Amino acid sequence: MGDWLTQTGTWLSSGSGLLLRNALDISLVLILFYVILVLIGERRTLWMVRGFIVLMLAAAISSRLNLTLLNFVLNNLVIGSAVAMAVLLQSEFRRFLEQLGRGEITALFRPNARSQPRAGSVAEEIIEAVKELSQNRTGALIVIEVSSSVDERDFLNPGVRINAEVSSELLQSIFQTSTQLHDGAVLISENRVVSAGVILPLSEQVVSRRLGTRHRAALGITERLNQCICIVVSEETGSISLAEQGILNRPLTSSKLKALLEERMSLAAQREVIAPDLRSLSRHLYRSSLSFFRRLGLLGSRRGRP
């Protein structure tokens, strides 16, 4: 076995095996990245993974260019980032190691079903909570992501991290006047309550005097961010409003709000899949490679062929 590995390594290092070695190296890296994307599944965490990949690529390039000091700094950043990711993504890494230890290799290439947002059920939980809050005239402010992730730096205060599944009971509890978080907004991403007690920027529009601070905050955040909508329940009247792209739609019935909410959230659920199935990924890579080699003139054009 050792002799075979030695001979294979020698052949891959030779001129004839160099191309195969580079192809094998790139393929293994692509497979590793694919497994990471499958394990993560959540778009919010995916940005952190992309940043880590960029650091790794930058470290590799600096090493090739013999930029000694820059390579030293980047390598240390990569190590620190890897440790941080191991802590933050410990459940995903545990699942990876368990499946690897049991020999369930194919399971690593199946997207994690639990990460897919359930637009219908999430909308129902929100609507149920809004109906109860409206009937009790309890003020509420709910920010919902409908496309890309909201950058929390656009908030005046990011609030308190919750990271819990959306439920009517949780939303109603947060906005009770006896809690310390009731004055702020709730941020919902996919099927999770990300944070509560969020302080939003106020709109500078000239609005009706009947509209309070919550309505101005809903207008302010949707003016600044197009990737979210904001539900407002008035504390004085119990009326329901929906802010989108700096426009306030009010008053709304619960059925009308449900229709609008399901439409927006279903569009968000139809976003591109983070990690497609392996067959589709292979076809995409094959077609991209053919197109690349044709541009270089290494392969003949298909035009004119029968």
CSV table of C-alpha atoms in Angstrom, one decimal:
chain,number,residue,atom,x,y,z
A,1,MET,CA,0.0,0.0,0.0
A,2,GLY,CA,2.8,2.4,0.9
A,3,ASP,CA,4.7,1.6,-2.3
A,4,TRP,CA,1.6,2.3,-4.4
A,5,LEU,CA,1.0,5.7,-2.6
A,6,THR,CA,4.6,6.6,-3.2
A,7,GLN,CA,4.5,5.7,-6.9
A,8,THR,CA,1.2,7.6,-7.3
A,9,GLY,CA,2.6,10.7,-5.6
A,10,THR,CA,5.8,10.5,-7.8
A,11,TRP,CA,3.7,10.2,-10.9
A,12,LEU,CA,1.4,13.1,-10.0
A,13,SER,CA,4.5,15.2,-9.4
A,14,SER,CA,5.9,14.5,-12.8
A,15,GLY,CA,5.1,16.5,-15.9
A,16,SER,CA,2.6,13.9,-17.2
A,17,GLY,CA,0.6,13.8,-14.0
A,18,LEU,CA,0.7,17.5,-13.2
A,19,LEU,CA,-2.5,18.3,-15.1
A,20,LEU,CA,-4.4,15.5,-13.4
A,21,ARG,CA,-3.0,16.5,-10.0
A,22,ASN,CA,-4.2,20.1,-10.5
A,23,ALA,CA,-7.6,18.9,-11.7
A,24,LEU,CA,-7.9,16.5,-8.7
A,25,ASP,CA,-6.9,19.3,-6.3
A,26,ILE,CA,-9.5,21.7,-7.7
A,27,SER,CA,-12.2,19.0,-7.7
A,28,LEU,CA,-11.6,18.1,-4.1
A,29,VAL,CA,-11.7,21.8,-3.0
A,30,LEU,CA,-15.0,22.3,-4.9
A,31,ILE,CA,-16.5,19.2,-3.2
A,32,LEU,CA,-15.4,20.4,0.2
A,33,PHE,CA,-17.0,23.8,-0.4
A,34,TYR,CA,-20.2,22.1,-1.6
A,35,VAL,CA,-20.3,20.0,1.6
A,36,ILE,CA,-19.8,23.2,3.7
A,37,LEU,CA,-22.7,24.9,1.8
A,38,VAL,CA,-25.0,21.9,2.4
A,39,LEU,CA,-24.1,21.8,6.1
A,40,ILE,CA,-24.7,25.5,6.6
A,41,GLY,CA,-27.9,26.0,4.7
A,42,GLU,CA,-28.8,29.3,6.3
A,43,ARG,CA,-28.1,32.3,4.2
A,44,ARG,CA,-27.2,34.5,7.2
A,45,THR,CA,-24.4,32.2,8.2
A,46,LEU,CA,-23.3,31.7,4.6
A,47,TRP,CA,-21.8,35.2,4.4
A,48,MET,CA,-19.4,34.3,7.2
A,49,VAL,CA,-18.4,31.1,5.3
A,50,ARG,CA,-17.8,33.2,2.1
A,51,GLY,CA,-15.6,35.6,4.0
A,52,PHE,CA,-13.6,32.7,5.4
A,53,ILE,CA,-13.2,31.3,1.8
A,54,VAL,CA,-12.0,34.7,0.6
A,55,LEU,CA,-9.4,34.8,3.4
A,56,MET,CA,-8.2,31.3,2.4
A,57,LEU,CA,-7.9,32.3,-1.3
A,58,ALA,CA,-6.1,35.5,-0.4
A,59,ALA,CA,-3.6,33.6,1.8
A,60,ALA,CA,-2.9,31.1,-1.0
A,61,ILE,CA,-2.3,33.9,-3.5
A,62,SER,CA,0.0,35.8,-1.2
A,63,SER,CA,2.0,32.6,-0.7
A,64,ARG,CA,2.3,32.1,-4.5
A,65,LEU,CA,3.5,35.7,-4.9
A,66,ASN,CA,6.0,35.3,-2.0
A,67,LEU,CA,4.4,38.2,0.0
A,68,THR,CA,5.9,37.0,3.2
A,69,LEU,CA,4.4,39.5,5.7
A,70,LEU,CA,1.0,39.6,4.1
A,71,ASN,CA,0.9,35.8,4.0
A,72,PHE,CA,1.9,35.6,7.7
A,73,VAL,CA,-1.0,38.0,8.6
A,74,LEU,CA,-3.6,36.2,6.4
A,75,ASN,CA,-2.6,32.8,7.7
A,76,ASN,CA,-3.1,33.9,11.3
A,77,LEU,CA,-6.5,35.4,10.3
A,78,VAL,CA,-7.5,32.1,8.7
A,79,ILE,CA,-6.6,30.1,11.8
A,80,GLY,CA,-8.5,32.6,14.1
A,81,SER,CA,-11.5,32.5,11.7
A,82,ALA,CA,-11.4,28.7,11.7
A,83,VAL,CA,-11.5,28.5,15.5
A,84,ALA,CA,-14.4,31.1,15.6
A,85,MET,CA,-16.4,29.1,13.0
A,86,ALA,CA,-15.8,25.9,14.9
A,87,VAL,CA,-17.4,27.5,18.0
A,88,LEU,CA,-20.3,29.2,16.1
A,89,LEU,CA,-21.1,26.2,13.9
A,90,GLN,CA,-20.4,23.5,16.4
A,91,SER,CA,-23.7,21.7,15.8
A,92,GLU,CA,-23.1,21.5,12.0
A,93,PHE,CA,-19.5,20.3,12.5
A,94,ARG,CA,-20.8,17.7,15.0
A,95,ARG,CA,-23.3,16.4,12.4
A,96,PHE,CA,-20.5,16.3,9.8
A,97,LEU,CA,-18.2,14.3,12.0
A,98,GLU,CA,-21.0,11.9,13.1
A,99,GLN,CA,-22.0,11.2,9.5
A,100,LEU,CA,-18.3,10.8,8.4
A,101,GLY,CA,-17.7,8.4,11.3
A,102,ARG,CA,-20.7,6.3,10.4
A,103,GLY,CA,-19.7,6.2,6.8
A,104,GLU,CA,-22.7,8.1,5.6
A,105,ILE,CA,-20.8,9.9,2.9
A,106,THR,CA,-23.8,10.4,0.6
A,107,ALA,CA,-25.8,12.1,3.4
A,108,LEU,CA,-23.3,14.9,3.3
A,109,PHE,CA,-24.4,15.8,-0.2
A,110,ARG,CA,-28.1,16.1,0.7
A,111,PRO,CA,-29.4,19.6,1.5
A,112,ASN,CA,-30.5,20.0,5.1
A,113,ALA,CA,-34.3,20.1,5.0
A,114,ARG,CA,-34.7,21.9,8.3
A,115,SER,CA,-33.1,25.0,6.9
A,116,GLN,CA,-35.8,25.6,4.3
A,117,PRO,CA,-38.2,28.3,5.5
A,118,ARG,CA,-41.9,27.3,5.7
A,119,ALA,CA,-43.5,30.5,4.3
A,120,GLY,CA,-47.1,29.4,4.9
A,121,SER,CA,-46.7,28.3,8.5
A,122,VAL,CA,-44.5,31.3,9.4
A,123,ALA,CA,-47.1,33.7,7.9
A,124,GLU,CA,-49.9,32.0,9.9
A,125,GLU,CA,-48.0,32.4,13.2
A,126,ILE,CA,-47.4,36.1,12.5
A,127,ILE,CA,-51.0,36.7,11.5
A,128,GLU,CA,-52.3,35.0,14.5
A,129,ALA,CA,-50.1,37.1,16.8
A,130,VAL,CA,-51.0,40.3,15.0
A,131,LYS,CA,-54.7,39.6,15.3
A,132,GLU,CA,-54.4,39.1,19.0
A,133,LEU,CA,-52.3,42.1,19.5
A,134,SER,CA,-54.7,44.2,17.4
A,135,GLN,CA,-57.7,43.1,19.4
A,136,ASN,CA,-56.0,43.8,22.7
A,137,ARG,CA,-54.6,47.2,21.3
A,138,THR,CA,-51.1,46.1,22.1
A,139,GLY,CA,-48.5,48.0,20.0
A,140,ALA,CA,-46.2,45.9,17.8
A,141,LEU,CA,-43.5,46.4,15.2
A,142,ILE,CA,-42.3,43.4,13.2
A,143,VAL,CA,-39.6,43.6,10.5
A,144,ILE,CA,-39.5,40.7,8.1
A,145,GLU,CA,-36.7,39.9,5.6
A,146,VAL,CA,-38.1,39.1,2.2
A,147,SER,CA,-34.9,38.9,0.0
A,148,SER,CA,-31.3,39.2,1.1
A,149,SER,CA,-30.2,39.5,4.7
A,150,VAL,CA,-30.8,42.8,6.5
A,151,ASP,CA,-27.6,44.5,7.7
A,152,GLU,CA,-28.1,45.1,11.4
A,153,ARG,CA,-25.8,48.1,11.1
A,154,ASP,CA,-28.7,50.0,9.6
A,155,PHE,CA,-30.5,49.8,12.9
A,156,LEU,CA,-29.9,52.4,15.6
A,157,ASN,CA,-29.7,49.5,18.1
A,158,PRO,CA,-29.6,45.8,17.0
A,159,GLY,CA,-31.5,44.8,20.1
A,160,VAL,CA,-31.3,41.5,22.0
A,161,ARG,CA,-30.5,38.3,20.2
A,162,ILE,CA,-33.3,35.7,20.4
A,163,ASN,CA,-32.7,33.2,17.6
A,164,ALA,CA,-35.9,31.2,18.2
A,165,GLU,CA,-38.5,29.7,15.9
A,166,VAL,CA,-41.4,32.0,15.0
A,167,SER,CA,-44.5,31.4,17.0
A,168,SER,CA,-47.6,33.4,17.8
A,169,GLU,CA,-47.0,32.9,21.6
A,170,LEU,CA,-43.5,34.2,21.4
A,171,LEU,CA,-44.4,37.3,19.4
A,172,GLN,CA,-47.3,38.1,21.8
A,173,SER,CA,-45.1,37.7,24.8
A,174,ILE,CA,-42.4,40.0,23.5
A,175,PHE,CA,-44.8,42.9,22.9
A,176,GLN,CA,-46.5,42.7,26.3
A,177,THR,CA,-46.1,46.1,28.0
A,178,SER,CA,-44.7,44.3,31.1
A,179,THR,CA,-41.6,43.2,29.2
A,180,GLN,CA,-38.5,45.4,28.6
A,181,LEU,CA,-38.5,44.6,24.8
A,182,HIS,CA,-42.0,45.7,23.9
A,183,ASP,CA,-41.0,49.2,22.8
A,184,GLY,CA,-38.6,48.0,20.1
A,185,ALA,CA,-39.1,46.0,16.9
A,186,VAL,CA,-38.7,42.3,16.2
A,187,LEU,CA,-36.6,41.1,13.3
A,188,ILE,CA,-37.7,37.9,11.6
A,189,SER,CA,-35.5,36.0,9.1
A,190,GLU,CA,-36.9,33.0,7.3
A,191,ASN,CA,-38.6,31.0,10.1
A,192,ARG,CA,-36.6,32.5,13.0
A,193,VAL,CA,-37.0,35.4,15.4
A,194,VAL,CA,-33.5,36.8,15.1
A,195,SER,CA,-33.7,39.6,17.7
A,196,ALA,CA,-36.1,41.8,19.7
A,197,GLY,CA,-36.0,45.3,21.1
A,198,VAL,CA,-34.5,46.6,17.9
A,199,ILE,CA,-34.5,50.4,17.6
A,200,LEU,CA,-35.2,51.5,14.0
A,201,PRO,CA,-34.4,54.8,12.3
A,202,LEU,CA,-37.3,57.2,12.0
A,203,SER,CA,-38.6,58.4,8.6
A,204,GLU,CA,-38.2,62.1,7.8
A,205,GLN,CA,-41.4,62.1,5.7
A,206,VAL,CA,-44.2,64.5,6.7
A,207,VAL,CA,-46.9,62.1,7.9
A,208,SER,CA,-50.3,62.4,9.5
A,209,ARG,CA,-50.3,63.4,13.2
A,210,ARG,CA,-52.4,60.3,13.8
A,211,LEU,CA,-49.4,58.1,13.1
A,212,GLY,CA,-47.1,57.5,16.0
A,213,THR,CA,-43.4,56.6,16.4
A,214,ARG,CA,-43.9,53.0,15.4
A,215,HIS,CA,-45.3,54.0,12.0
A,216,ARG,CA,-42.5,56.4,11.4
A,217,ALA,CA,-40.0,53.7,12.3
A,218,ALA,CA,-41.6,51.3,9.9
A,219,LEU,CA,-41.4,53.9,7.1
A,220,GLY,CA,-37.8,54.7,8.1
A,221,ILE,CA,-36.4,51.2,7.9
A,222,THR,CA,-38.3,50.3,4.6
A,223,GLU,CA,-37.0,53.6,3.1
A,224,ARG,CA,-33.5,52.6,3.9
A,225,LEU,CA,-33.8,48.8,3.1
A,226,ASN,CA,-35.7,47.4,0.2
A,227,GLN,CA,-35.2,43.8,1.3
A,228,CYS,CA,-37.7,44.0,4.2
A,229,ILE,CA,-41.3,44.8,5.0
A,230,CYS,CA,-42.6,46.0,8.4
A,231,ILE,CA,-45.9,45.3,10.1
A,232,VAL,CA,-47.2,47.9,12.6
A,233,VAL,CA,-50.0,47.4,15.2
A,234,SER,CA,-51.2,50.7,16.6
A,235,GLU,CA,-51.3,50.9,20.4
A,236,GLU,CA,-54.0,53.6,20.3
A,237,THR,CA,-56.5,52.1,17.8
A,238,GLY,CA,-55.3,48.6,17.2
A,239,SER,CA,-55.2,49.2,13.4
A,240,ILE,CA,-52.8,47.1,11.3
A,241,SER,CA,-50.4,48.6,8.7
A,242,LEU,CA,-47.8,47.3,6.4
A,243,ALA,CA,-44.8,49.4,5.3
A,244,GLU,CA,-42.9,48.5,2.2
A,245,GLN,CA,-40.3,50.6,0.3
A,246,GLY,CA,-41.2,53.7,2.3
A,247,ILE,CA,-45.0,53.4,1.6
A,248,LEU,CA,-47.5,52.7,4.3
A,249,ASN,CA,-50.5,50.5,3.4
A,250,ARG,CA,-53.2,51.1,6.0
A,251,PRO,CA,-55.6,50.2,7.5
A,252,LEU,CA,-55.5,46.4,6.7
A,253,THR,CA,-57.7,43.6,7.8
A,254,SER,CA,-56.0,40.4,9.0
A,255,SER,CA,-57.1,38.5,5.8
A,256,LYS,CA,-55.6,41.2,3.6
A,257,LEU,CA,-52.4,41.3,5.6
A,258,LYS,CA,-52.2,37.5,5.3
A,259,ALA,CA,-52.5,37.6,1.5
A,260,LEU,CA,-49.8,40.3,1.2
A,261,LEU,CA,-47.5,38.5,3.7
A,262,GLU,CA,-47.8,35.1,2.1
A,263,GLU,CA,-47.1,36.7,-1.3
A,264,ARG,CA,-44.0,38.4,-0.1
A,265,MET,CA,-42.7,35.4,1.9
A,266,SER,CA,-43.4,32.9,-0.9
A,267,LEU,CA,-41.3,35.0,-3.3
A,268,ALA,CA,-38.5,35.0,-0.7
A,269,ALA,CA,-38.8,31.2,-0.4
A,270,GLN,CA,-38.3,30.9,-4.1
A,271,ARG,CA,-34.8,32.4,-4.0
A,272,GLU,CA,-32.0,30.4,-5.6
A,273,VAL,CA,-31.0,27.3,-3.7
A,274,ILE,CA,-27.8,27.8,-1.7
A,275,ALA,CA,-26.5,24.3,-2.4
A,276,PRO,CA,-28.0,22.6,-5.5
A,277,ASP,CA,-28.0,18.9,-5.9
A,278,LEU,CA,-24.7,17.3,-7.0
A,279,ARG,CA,-26.0,16.3,-10.4
A,280,SER,CA,-27.1,19.8,-11.3
A,281,LEU,CA,-23.8,21.2,-9.9
A,282,SER,CA,-21.8,18.7,-12.1
A,283,ARG,CA,-23.8,19.7,-15.2
A,284,HIS,CA,-23.2,23.4,-14.5
A,285,LEU,CA,-19.5,22.9,-14.0
A,286,TYR,CA,-19.3,20.7,-17.2
A,287,ARG,CA,-21.0,23.3,-19.3
A,288,SER,CA,-18.9,26.2,-17.9
A,289,SER,CA,-15.7,24.2,-18.6
A,290,LEU,CA,-16.8,23.5,-22.2
A,291,SER,CA,-17.6,27.2,-22.8
A,292,PHE,CA,-14.3,28.3,-21.3
A,293,PHE,CA,-12.2,25.9,-23.5
A,294,ARG,CA,-14.2,26.9,-26.6
A,295,ARG,CA,-13.3,30.6,-25.9
A,296,LEU,CA,-9.7,29.6,-25.7
A,297,GLY,CA,-10.0,27.8,-29.0
A,298,LEU,CA,-9.1,24.4,-27.5
A,299,LEU,CA,-12.4,22.9,-28.6
A,300,GLY,CA,-14.2,23.3,-31.9
A,301,SER,CA,-17.4,25.2,-32.0
A,302,ARG,CA,-20.7,23.2,-32.3
A,303,ARG,CA,-22.0,25.5,-35.0
A,304,GLY,CA,-22.4,23.9,-38.3
A,305,ARG,CA,-22.5,20.4,-36.9
A,306,PRO,CA,-25.4,18.2,-37.8
